XYZ file of N, CA and C in Angstrom:
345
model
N -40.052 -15.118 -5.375
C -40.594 -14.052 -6.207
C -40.197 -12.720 -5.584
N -39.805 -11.780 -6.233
C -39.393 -10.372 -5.702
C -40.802 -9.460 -6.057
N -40.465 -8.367 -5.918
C -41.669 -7.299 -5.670
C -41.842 -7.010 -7.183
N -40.801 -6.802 -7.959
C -41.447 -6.468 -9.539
C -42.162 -7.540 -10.355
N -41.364 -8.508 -9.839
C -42.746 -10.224 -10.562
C -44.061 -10.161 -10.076
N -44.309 -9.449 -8.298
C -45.613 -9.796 -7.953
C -46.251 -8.637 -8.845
N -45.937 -7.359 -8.753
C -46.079 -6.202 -9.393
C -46.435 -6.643 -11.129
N -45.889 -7.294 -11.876
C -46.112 -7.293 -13.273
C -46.948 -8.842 -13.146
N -47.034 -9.909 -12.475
C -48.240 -10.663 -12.325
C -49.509 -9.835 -11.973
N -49.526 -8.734 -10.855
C -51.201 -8.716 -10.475
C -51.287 -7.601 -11.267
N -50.556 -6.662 -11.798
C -50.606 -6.139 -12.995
C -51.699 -6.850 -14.506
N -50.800 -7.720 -14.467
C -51.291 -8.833 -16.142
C -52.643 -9.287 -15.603
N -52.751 -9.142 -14.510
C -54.473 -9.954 -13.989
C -55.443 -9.118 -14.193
N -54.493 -7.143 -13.434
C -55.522 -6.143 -13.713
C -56.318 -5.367 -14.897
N -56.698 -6.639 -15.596
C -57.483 -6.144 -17.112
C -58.161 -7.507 -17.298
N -59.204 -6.894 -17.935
C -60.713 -7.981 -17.765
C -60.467 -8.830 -18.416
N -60.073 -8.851 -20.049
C -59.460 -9.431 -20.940
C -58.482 -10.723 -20.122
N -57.831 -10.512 -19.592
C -56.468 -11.001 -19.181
C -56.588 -11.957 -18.272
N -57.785 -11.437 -17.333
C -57.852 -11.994 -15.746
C -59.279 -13.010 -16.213
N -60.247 -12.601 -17.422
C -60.673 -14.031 -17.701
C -60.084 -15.092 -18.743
N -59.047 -14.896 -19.436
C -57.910 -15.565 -19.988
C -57.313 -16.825 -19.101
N -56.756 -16.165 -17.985
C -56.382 -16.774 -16.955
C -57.209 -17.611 -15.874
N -58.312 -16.978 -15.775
C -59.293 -18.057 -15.199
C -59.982 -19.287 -16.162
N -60.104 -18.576 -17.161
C -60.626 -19.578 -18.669
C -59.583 -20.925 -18.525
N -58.196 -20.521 -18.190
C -56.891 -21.581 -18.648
C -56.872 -22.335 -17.051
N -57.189 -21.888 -16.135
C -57.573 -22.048 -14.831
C -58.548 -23.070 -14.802
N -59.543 -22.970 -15.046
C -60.679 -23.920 -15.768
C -59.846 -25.406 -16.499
N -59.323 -24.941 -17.725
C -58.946 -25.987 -18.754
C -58.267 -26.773 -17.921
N -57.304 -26.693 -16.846
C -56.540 -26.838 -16.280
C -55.224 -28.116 -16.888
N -54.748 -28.739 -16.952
C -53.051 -29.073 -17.548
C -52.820 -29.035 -18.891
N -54.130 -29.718 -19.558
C -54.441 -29.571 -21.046
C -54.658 -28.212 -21.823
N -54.946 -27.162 -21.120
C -54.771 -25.817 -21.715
C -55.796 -25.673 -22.930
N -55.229 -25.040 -23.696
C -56.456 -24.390 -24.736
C -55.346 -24.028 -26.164
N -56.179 -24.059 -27.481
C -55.172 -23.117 -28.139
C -55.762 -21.693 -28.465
N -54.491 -20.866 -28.748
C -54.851 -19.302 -28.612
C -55.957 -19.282 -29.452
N -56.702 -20.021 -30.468
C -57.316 -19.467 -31.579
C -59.016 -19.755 -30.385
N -58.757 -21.035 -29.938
C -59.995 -21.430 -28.704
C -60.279 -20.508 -27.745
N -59.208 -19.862 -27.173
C -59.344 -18.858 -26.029
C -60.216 -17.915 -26.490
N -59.646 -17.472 -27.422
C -60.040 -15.985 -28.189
C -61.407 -16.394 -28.792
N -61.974 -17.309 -29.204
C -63.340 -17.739 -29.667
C -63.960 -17.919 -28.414
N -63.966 -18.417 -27.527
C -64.813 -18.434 -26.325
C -64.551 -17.158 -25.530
N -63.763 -16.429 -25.581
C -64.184 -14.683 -24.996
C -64.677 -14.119 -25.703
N -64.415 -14.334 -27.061
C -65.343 -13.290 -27.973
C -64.221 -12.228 -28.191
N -62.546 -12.681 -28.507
C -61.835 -10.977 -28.276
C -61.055 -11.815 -29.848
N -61.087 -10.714 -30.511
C -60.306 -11.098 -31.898
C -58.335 -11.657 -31.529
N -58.112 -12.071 -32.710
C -56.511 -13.078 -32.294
C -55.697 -12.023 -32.232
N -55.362 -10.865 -32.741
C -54.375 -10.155 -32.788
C -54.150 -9.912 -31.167
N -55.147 -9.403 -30.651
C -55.914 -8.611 -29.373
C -55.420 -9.988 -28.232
N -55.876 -11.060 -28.514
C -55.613 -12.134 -27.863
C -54.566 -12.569 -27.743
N -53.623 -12.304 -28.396
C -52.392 -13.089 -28.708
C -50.987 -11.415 -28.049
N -51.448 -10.567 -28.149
C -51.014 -9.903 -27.237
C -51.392 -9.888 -25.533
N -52.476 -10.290 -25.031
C -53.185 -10.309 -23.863
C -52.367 -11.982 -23.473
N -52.367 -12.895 -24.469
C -51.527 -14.061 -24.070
C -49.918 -13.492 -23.744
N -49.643 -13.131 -24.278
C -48.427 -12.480 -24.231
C -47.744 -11.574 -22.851
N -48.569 -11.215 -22.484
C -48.545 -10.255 -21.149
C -48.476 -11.049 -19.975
N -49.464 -12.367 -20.266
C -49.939 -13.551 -18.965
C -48.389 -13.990 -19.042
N -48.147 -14.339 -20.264
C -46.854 -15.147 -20.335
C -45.837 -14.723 -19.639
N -45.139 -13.336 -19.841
C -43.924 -12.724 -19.368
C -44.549 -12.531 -17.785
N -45.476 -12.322 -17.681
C -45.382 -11.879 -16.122
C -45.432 -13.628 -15.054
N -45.199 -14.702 -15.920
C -45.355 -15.950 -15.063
C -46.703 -16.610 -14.811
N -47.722 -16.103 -15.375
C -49.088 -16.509 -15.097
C -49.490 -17.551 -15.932
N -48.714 -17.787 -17.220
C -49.348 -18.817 -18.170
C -47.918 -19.438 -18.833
N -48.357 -20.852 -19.541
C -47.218 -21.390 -20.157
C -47.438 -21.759 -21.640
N -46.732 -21.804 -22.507
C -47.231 -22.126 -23.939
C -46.234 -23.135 -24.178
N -46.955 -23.905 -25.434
C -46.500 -24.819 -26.130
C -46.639 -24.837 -27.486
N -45.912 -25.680 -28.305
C -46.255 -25.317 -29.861
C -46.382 -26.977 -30.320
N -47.399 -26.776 -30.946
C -47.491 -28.430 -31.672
C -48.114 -27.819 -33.107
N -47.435 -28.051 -34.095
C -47.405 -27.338 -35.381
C -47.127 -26.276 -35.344
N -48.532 -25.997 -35.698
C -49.139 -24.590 -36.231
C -49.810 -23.967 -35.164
N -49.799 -25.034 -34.380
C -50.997 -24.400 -32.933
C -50.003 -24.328 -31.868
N -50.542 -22.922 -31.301
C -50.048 -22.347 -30.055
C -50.932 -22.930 -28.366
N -50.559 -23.854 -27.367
C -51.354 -24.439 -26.427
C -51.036 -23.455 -25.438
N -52.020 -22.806 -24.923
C -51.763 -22.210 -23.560
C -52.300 -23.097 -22.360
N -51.215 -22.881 -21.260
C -51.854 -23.164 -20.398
C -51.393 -22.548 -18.885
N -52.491 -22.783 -17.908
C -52.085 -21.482 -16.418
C -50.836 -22.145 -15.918
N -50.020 -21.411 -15.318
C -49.016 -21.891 -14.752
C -48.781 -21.851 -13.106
N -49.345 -23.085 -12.893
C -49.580 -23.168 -11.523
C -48.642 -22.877 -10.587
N -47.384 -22.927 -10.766
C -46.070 -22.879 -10.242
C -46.232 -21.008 -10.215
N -46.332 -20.551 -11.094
C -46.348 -19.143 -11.206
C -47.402 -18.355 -10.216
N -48.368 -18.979 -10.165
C -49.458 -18.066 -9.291
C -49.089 -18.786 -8.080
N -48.801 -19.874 -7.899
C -48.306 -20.585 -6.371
C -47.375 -19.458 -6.228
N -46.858 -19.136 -6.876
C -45.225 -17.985 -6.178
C -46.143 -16.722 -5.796
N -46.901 -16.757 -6.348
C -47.426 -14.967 -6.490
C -48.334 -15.391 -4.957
N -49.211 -15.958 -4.862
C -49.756 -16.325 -3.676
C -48.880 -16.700 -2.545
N -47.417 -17.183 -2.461
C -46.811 -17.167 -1.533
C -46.404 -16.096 -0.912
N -46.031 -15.176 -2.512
C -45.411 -13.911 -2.202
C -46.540 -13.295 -1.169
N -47.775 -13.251 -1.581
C -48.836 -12.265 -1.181
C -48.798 -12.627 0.402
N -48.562 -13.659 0.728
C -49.003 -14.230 2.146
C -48.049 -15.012 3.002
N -46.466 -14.427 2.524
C -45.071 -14.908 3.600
C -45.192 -14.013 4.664
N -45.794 -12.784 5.270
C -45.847 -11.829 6.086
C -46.947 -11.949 6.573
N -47.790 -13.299 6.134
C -48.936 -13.460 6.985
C -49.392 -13.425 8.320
N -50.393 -12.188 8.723
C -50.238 -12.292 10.451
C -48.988 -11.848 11.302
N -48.211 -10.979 10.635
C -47.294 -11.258 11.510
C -46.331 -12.241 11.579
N -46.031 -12.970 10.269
C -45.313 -13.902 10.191
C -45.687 -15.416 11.792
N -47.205 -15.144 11.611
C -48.034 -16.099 12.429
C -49.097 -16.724 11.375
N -48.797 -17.512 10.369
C -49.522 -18.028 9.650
C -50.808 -18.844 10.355
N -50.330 -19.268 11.550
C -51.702 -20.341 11.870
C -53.184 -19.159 11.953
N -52.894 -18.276 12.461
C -53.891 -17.161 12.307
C -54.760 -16.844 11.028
N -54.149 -17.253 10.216
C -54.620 -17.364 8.427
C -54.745 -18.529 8.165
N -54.997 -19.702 8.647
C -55.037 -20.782 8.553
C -56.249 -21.220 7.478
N -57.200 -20.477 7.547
C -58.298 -20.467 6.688
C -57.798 -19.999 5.382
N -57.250 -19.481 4.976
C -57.391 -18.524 4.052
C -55.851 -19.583 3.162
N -55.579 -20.005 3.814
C -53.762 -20.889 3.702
C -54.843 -22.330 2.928
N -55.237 -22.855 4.098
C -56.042 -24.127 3.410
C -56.542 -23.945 2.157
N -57.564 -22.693 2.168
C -58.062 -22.690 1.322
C -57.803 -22.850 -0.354
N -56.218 -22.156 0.035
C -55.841 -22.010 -1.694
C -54.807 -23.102 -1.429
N -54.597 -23.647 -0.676
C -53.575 -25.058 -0.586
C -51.893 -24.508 -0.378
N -52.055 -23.327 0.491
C -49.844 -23.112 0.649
C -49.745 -24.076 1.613
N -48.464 -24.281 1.392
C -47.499 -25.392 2.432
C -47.085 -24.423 3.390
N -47.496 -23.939 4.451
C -47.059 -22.730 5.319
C -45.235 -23.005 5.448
N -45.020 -24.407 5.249
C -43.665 -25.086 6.094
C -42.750 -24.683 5.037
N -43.215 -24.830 4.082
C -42.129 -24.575 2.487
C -42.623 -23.686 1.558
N -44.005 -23.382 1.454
C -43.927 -22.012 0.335
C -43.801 -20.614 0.798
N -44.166 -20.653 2.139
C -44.127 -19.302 3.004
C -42.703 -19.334 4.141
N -42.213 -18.432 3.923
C -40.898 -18.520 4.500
C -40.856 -16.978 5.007
């Protein structure tokens, strides 16, 4: 991940709308949601929603699918794994065991996602 992906990911997070979108799909977790579900359980109308999906999408935070007529979102774990690597390859001083807590916690591979 380079500096403008982490930049337009914690960007797309920094709006309330967006960042409980993403925890909502976070929740659902592989099975996802469809846009019309998201937007009924926040309470934010589809137009509004379907742009706020839209933002998660391009910046790597979410993935969609189409089965008909229905749009499936879902978080894209691969995507926030990058953004969390990004955040924490300079960990310590490039001394990760020092963050060792904080590494476990969200599950990085210090050996292969942090470089």
């Amino acid at each position: 991940m380079d500096p403008t992906q982490a930049i337009d990911a914690l960007s797309a997070l920094g709006q309330d709308t967006r960042l409980a979108t993403f925890r909502l799909l976070v929740r659902a977790g592989k099975d996802g949601l469809p846009s019309g579900e998201i937007g009924e359980r926040l309470g934010v109308r589809q137009n509004t929603m379907s742009t706020n999906l839209g933002i998660l999408l391009t910046a790597g935070l979410v993935r969609r699918t189409r089965a008909g007529r229905i749009m499936r979102y879902t978080a894209d774990f691969e995507g926030i794994g990058q953004l969390l690597s990004y955040l924490l390859e300079d960990c310590c001083g490039g001394q990760p065991d020092q963050c060792r807590a904080i590494i476990n916690r969200i599950g990085v591979n210090t050996e292969t996602d942090i470089k």
